[in-house]
mmCIF file of C-alpha atoms and ligand atoms in Angstrom:
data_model
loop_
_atom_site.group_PDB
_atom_site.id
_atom_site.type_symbol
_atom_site.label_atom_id
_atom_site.label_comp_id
_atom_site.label_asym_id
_atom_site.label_seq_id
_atom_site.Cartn_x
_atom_site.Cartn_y
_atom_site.Cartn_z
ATOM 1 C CA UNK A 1 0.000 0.000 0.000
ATOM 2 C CA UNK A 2 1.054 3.410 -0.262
ATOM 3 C CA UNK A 3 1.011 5.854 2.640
ATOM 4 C CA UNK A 4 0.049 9.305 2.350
ATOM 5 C CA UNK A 5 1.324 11.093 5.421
ATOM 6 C CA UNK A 6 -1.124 13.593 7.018
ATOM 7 C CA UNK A 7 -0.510 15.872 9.771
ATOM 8 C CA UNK A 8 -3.345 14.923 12.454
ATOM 9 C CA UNK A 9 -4.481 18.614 12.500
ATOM 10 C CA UNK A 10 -4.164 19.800 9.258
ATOM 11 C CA UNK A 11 -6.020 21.199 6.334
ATOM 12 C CA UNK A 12 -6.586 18.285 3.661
ATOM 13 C CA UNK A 13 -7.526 19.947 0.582
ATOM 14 C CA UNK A 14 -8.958 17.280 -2.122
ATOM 15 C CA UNK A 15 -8.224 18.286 -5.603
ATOM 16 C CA UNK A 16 -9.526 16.795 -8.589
ATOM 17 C CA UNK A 17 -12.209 17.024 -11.322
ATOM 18 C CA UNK A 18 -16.086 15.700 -11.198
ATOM 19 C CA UNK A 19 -15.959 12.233 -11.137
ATOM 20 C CA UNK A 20 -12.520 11.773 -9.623
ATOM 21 C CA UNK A 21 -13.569 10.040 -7.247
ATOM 22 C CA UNK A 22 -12.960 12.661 -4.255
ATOM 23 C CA UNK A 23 -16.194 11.727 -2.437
ATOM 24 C CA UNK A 24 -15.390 8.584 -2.395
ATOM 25 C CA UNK A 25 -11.865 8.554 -1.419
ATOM 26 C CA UNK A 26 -13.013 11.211 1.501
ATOM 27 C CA UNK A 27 -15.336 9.131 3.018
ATOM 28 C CA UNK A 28 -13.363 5.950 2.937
ATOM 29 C CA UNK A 29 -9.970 7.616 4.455
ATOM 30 C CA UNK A 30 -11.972 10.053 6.864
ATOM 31 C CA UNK A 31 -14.969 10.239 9.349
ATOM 32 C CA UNK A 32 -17.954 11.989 8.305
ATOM 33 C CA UNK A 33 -17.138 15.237 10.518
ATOM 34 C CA UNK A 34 -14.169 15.646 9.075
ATOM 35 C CA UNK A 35 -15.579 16.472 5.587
ATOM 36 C CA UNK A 36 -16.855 19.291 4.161
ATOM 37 C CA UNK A 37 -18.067 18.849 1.025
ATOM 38 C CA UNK A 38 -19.141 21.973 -1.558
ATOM 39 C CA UNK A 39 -22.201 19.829 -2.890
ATOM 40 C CA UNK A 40 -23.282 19.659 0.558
ATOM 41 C CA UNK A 41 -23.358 23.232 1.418
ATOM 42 C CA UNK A 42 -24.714 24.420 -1.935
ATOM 43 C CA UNK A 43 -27.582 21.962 -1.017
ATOM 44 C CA UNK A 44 -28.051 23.629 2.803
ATOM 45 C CA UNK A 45 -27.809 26.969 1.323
ATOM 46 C CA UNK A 46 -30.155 26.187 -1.487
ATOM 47 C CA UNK A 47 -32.252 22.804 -1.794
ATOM 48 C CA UNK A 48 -30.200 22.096 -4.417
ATOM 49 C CA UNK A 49 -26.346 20.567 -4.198
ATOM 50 C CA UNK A 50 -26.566 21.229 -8.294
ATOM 51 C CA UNK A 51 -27.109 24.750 -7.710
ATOM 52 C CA UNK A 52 -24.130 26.796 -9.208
ATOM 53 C CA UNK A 53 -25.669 29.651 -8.299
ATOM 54 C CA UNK A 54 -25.086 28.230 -5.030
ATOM 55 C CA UNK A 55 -21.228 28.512 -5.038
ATOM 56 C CA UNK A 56 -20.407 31.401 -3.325
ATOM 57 C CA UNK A 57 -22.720 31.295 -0.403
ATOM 58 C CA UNK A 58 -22.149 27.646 -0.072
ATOM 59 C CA UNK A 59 -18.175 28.454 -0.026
ATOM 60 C CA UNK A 60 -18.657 31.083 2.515
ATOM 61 C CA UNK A 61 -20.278 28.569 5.331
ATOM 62 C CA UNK A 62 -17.502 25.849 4.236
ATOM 63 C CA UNK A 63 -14.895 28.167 4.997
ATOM 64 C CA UNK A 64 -16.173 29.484 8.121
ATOM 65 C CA UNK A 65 -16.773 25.815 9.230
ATOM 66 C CA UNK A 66 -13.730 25.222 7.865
ATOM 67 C CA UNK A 67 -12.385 28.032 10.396
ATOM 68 C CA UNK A 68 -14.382 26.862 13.546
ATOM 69 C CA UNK A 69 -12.640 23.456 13.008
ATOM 70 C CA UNK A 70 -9.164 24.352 12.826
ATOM 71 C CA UNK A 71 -9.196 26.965 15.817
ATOM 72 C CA UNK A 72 -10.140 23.861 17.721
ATOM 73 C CA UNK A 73 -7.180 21.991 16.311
ATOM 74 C CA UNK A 74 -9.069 19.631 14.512
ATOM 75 C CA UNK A 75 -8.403 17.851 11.462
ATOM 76 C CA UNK A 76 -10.427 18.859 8.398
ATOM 77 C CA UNK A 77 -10.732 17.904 4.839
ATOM 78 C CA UNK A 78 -12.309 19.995 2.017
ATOM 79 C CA UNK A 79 -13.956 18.059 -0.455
ATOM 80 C CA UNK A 80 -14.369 20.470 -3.673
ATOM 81 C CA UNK A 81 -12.700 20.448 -7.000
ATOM 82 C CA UNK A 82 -10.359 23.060 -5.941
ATOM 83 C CA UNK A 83 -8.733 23.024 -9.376
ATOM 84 C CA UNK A 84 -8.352 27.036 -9.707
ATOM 85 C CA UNK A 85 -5.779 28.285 -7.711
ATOM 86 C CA UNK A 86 -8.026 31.167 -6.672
ATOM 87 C CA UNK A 87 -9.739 28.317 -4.592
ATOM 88 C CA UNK A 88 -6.961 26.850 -3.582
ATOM 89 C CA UNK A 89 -5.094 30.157 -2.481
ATOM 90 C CA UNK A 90 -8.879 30.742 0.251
ATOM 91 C CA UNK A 91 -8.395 27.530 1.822
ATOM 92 C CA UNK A 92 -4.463 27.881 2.701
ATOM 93 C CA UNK A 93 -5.158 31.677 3.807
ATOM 94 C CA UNK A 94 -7.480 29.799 6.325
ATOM 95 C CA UNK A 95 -4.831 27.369 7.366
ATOM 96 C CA UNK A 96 -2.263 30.124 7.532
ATOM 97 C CA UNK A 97 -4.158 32.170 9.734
ATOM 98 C CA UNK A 98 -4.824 29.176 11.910
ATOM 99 C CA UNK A 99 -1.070 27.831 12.203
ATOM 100 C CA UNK A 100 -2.020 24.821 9.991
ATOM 101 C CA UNK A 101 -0.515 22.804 7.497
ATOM 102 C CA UNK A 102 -2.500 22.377 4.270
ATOM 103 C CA UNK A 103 -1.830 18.723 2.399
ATOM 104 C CA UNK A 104 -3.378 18.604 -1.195
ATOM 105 C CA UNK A 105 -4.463 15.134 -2.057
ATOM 106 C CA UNK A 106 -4.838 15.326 -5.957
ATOM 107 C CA UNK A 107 -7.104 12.712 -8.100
ATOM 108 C CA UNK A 108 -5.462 12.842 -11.117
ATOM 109 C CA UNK A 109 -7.300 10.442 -12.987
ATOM 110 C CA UNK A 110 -7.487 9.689 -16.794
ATOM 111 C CA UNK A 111 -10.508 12.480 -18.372
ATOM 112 C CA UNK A 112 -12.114 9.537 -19.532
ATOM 113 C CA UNK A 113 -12.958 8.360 -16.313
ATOM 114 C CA UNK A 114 -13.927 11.463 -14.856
ATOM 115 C CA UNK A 115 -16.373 11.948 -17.461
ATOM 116 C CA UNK A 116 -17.723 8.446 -17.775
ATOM 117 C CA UNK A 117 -18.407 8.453 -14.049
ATOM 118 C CA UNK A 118 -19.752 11.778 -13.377
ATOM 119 C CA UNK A 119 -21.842 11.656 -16.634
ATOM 120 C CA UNK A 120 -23.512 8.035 -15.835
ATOM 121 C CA UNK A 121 -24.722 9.350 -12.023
ATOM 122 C CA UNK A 122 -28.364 10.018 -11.642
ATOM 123 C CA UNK A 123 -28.267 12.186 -9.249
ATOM 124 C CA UNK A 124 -25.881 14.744 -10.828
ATOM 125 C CA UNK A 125 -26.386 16.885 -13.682
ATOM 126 C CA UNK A 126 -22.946 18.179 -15.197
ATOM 127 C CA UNK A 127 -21.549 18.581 -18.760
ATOM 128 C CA UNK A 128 -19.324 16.316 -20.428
ATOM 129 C CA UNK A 129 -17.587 19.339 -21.226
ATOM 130 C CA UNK A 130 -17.553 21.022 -17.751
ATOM 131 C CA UNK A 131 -15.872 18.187 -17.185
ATOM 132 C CA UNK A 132 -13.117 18.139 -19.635
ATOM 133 C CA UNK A 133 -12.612 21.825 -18.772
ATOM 134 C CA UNK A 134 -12.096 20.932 -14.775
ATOM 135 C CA UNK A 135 -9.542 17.855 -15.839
ATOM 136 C CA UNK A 136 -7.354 20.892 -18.459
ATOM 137 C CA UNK A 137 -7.464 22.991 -15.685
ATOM 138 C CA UNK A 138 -6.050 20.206 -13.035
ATOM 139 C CA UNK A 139 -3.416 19.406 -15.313
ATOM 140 C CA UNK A 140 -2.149 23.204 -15.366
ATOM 141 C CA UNK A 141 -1.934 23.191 -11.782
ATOM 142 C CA UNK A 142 -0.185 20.933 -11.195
ATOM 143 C CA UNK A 143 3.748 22.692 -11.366
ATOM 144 C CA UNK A 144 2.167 25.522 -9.572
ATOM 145 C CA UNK A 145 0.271 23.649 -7.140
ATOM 146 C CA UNK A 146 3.666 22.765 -5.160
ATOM 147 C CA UNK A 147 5.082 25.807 -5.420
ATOM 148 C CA UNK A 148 1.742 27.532 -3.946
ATOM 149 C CA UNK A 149 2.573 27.078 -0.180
ATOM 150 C CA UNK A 150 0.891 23.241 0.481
ATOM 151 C CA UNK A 151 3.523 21.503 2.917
ATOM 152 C CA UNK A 152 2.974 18.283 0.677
ATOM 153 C CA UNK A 153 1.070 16.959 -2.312
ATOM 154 C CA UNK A 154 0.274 14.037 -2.775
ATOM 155 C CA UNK A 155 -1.082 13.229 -6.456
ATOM 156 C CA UNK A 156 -2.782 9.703 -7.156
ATOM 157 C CA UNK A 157 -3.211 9.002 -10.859
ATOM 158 C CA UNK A 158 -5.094 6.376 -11.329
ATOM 159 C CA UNK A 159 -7.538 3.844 -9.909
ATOM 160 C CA UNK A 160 -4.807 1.173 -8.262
ATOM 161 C CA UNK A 161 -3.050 3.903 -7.037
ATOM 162 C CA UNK A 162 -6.391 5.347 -5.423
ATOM 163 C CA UNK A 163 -7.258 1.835 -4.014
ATOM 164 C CA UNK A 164 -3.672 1.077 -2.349
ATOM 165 C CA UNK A 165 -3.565 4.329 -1.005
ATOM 166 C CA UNK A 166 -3.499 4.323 2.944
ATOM 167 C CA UNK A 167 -3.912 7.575 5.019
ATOM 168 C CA UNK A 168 -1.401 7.854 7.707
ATOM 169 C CA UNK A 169 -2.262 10.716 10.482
ATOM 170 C CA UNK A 170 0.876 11.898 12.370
ATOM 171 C CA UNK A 171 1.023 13.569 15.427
HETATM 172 N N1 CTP B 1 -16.826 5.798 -8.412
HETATM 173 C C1 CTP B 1 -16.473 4.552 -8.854
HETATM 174 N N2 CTP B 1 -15.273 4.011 -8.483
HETATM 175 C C2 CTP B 1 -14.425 4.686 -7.683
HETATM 176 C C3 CTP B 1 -14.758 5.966 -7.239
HETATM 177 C C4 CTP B 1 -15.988 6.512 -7.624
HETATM 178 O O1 CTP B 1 -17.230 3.937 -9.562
HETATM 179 N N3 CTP B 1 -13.270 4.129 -7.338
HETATM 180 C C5 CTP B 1 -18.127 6.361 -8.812
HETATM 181 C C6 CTP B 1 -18.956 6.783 -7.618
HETATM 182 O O2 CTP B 1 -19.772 5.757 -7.168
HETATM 183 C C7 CTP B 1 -19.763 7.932 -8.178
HETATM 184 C C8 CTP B 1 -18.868 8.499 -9.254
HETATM 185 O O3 CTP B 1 -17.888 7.525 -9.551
HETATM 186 O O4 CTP B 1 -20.963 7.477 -8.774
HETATM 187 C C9 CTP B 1 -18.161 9.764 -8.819
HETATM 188 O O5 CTP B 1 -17.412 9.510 -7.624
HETATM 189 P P1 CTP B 1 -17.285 10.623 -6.511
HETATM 190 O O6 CTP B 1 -16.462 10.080 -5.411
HETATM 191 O O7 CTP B 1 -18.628 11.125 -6.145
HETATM 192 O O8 CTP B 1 -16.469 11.736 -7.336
HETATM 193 P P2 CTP B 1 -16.211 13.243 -6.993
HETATM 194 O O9 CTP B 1 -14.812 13.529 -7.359
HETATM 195 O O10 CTP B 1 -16.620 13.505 -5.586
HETATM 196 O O11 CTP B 1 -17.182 14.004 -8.013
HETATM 197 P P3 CTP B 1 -17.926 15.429 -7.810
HETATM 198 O O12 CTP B 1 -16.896 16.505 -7.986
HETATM 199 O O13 CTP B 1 -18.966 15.477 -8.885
HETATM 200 O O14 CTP B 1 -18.540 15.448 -6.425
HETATM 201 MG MG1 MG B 2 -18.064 14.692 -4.721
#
C-alpha cells in the first residue's frame, strides 16, 4: 500500500475534477465530521447541491466551518474540485491564519474516467464538457500547485493507485 502522510491537524484539501472520485476517497480515508463537502453546502444553502448559483454562499459557510474546526485543532478535509488556484489560495489563507498545514491530495485520474463516471450518475447533472474543462485545468496546476505554499502533495493518478492508497495521520 502506499502511505500518504497527514498531519493529524491539518487542512486536507482534495483536488480533482467531477468524477474523480474525491467523495469517495473522503469518506473511505476520513470520518464523516471531518468532511466538508461543496455539494453539501450548496444543497443547505439552497435545496439544491446542483445549484451553481449556489457557489459562493455555499463556499462562505464551508470556509467558516472550515475556520471553527481548525481553531479547535481539529483535522479537516475539504472536499471540492479546488482546481483554480483562486480556490486553492482561500483555503491555505485559512490554514495560515490558523497555524495549519495544508496537504493537497490530488485525483489525477485519466478524463475519460472522470467523465464516464460523473456523466452516468443520476443524481448529478454536469456537462461532459464542464468536465473536460475541470480535468485541463487540473493538469495546469499541477507545477504551480507545489510551489503555492501546500507543505505536501500528494497526487494519485489512477484507480490502483487510489485503491492502495493508505492515510497515515501523524502527530
Ligand atoms: N466511483 C467509482 N469508483 C471509484 C470511485 C468513484 O465507480 N473508485 C463512482 C462513484 O460511485 C460515483 C462516481 O464515480 O458514482 C463519482 O465519484 P465521486 O467520489 O462522487 O467523485 P467526486 O470527485 O466527488 O465528483 P464530484 O466533484 O462530482 O462530487
Ligand atoms: Mg463529490
Amino acid at each position: 500500500s502506499r502511505a500518504i502522510d497527514v498531519p493529524d491537524r491539518s487542512l486536507v484539501v482534495l483536488v480533482g475534477a467531477a468524477g474523480a472520485g474525491k467523495s469517495t476517497f473522503a469518506a473511505e480515508h476520513f470520518l464523516p465530521t471531518q468532511i466538508l463537502s461543496s455539494d453539501h453546502y450548496r444543497g443547505l444553502v439552497s435545496d439544491d447541491e446542483n445549484d451553481q448559483g449556489a457557489t459562493d454562499d455555499a463556499f462562505e459557510i464551508l470556509h467558516s466551518v472550515a475556520e471553527k474546526r481548525l481553531s479547535r485543532g481539529l483535522l479537516t478535509v475539504v472536499d471540492a474540485t479546488n482546481v483554480h488556484k483562486h480556490a486553492r489560495q482561500g483555503l491555505l489563507r485559512l490554514a495560515r491564519r490558523h497555524h495549519v498545514l495544508a496537504v493537497a491530495i490530488v485525483l489525477d485520474l485519466p478524463e475519460t474516467v472522470c467523465v464516464r463516471r460523473s456523466t452516468d450518475r443520476p443524481d448529478r447533472s454536469i456537462r461532459a464538457g464542464v468536465v473536460r474543462r475541470q480535468h485541463k485545468d487540473l493538469q495546469r496546476s499541477l507545477k504551480p500547485l507545489r510551489e503555492e505554499g501546500f507543505h505536501k502533495v500528494h497526487v494519485l493518478r489512477d484507480e490502483s493507485e487510489v485503491n492502495s492508497a493508505r492515510v497515515r495521520l501523524n502527530p
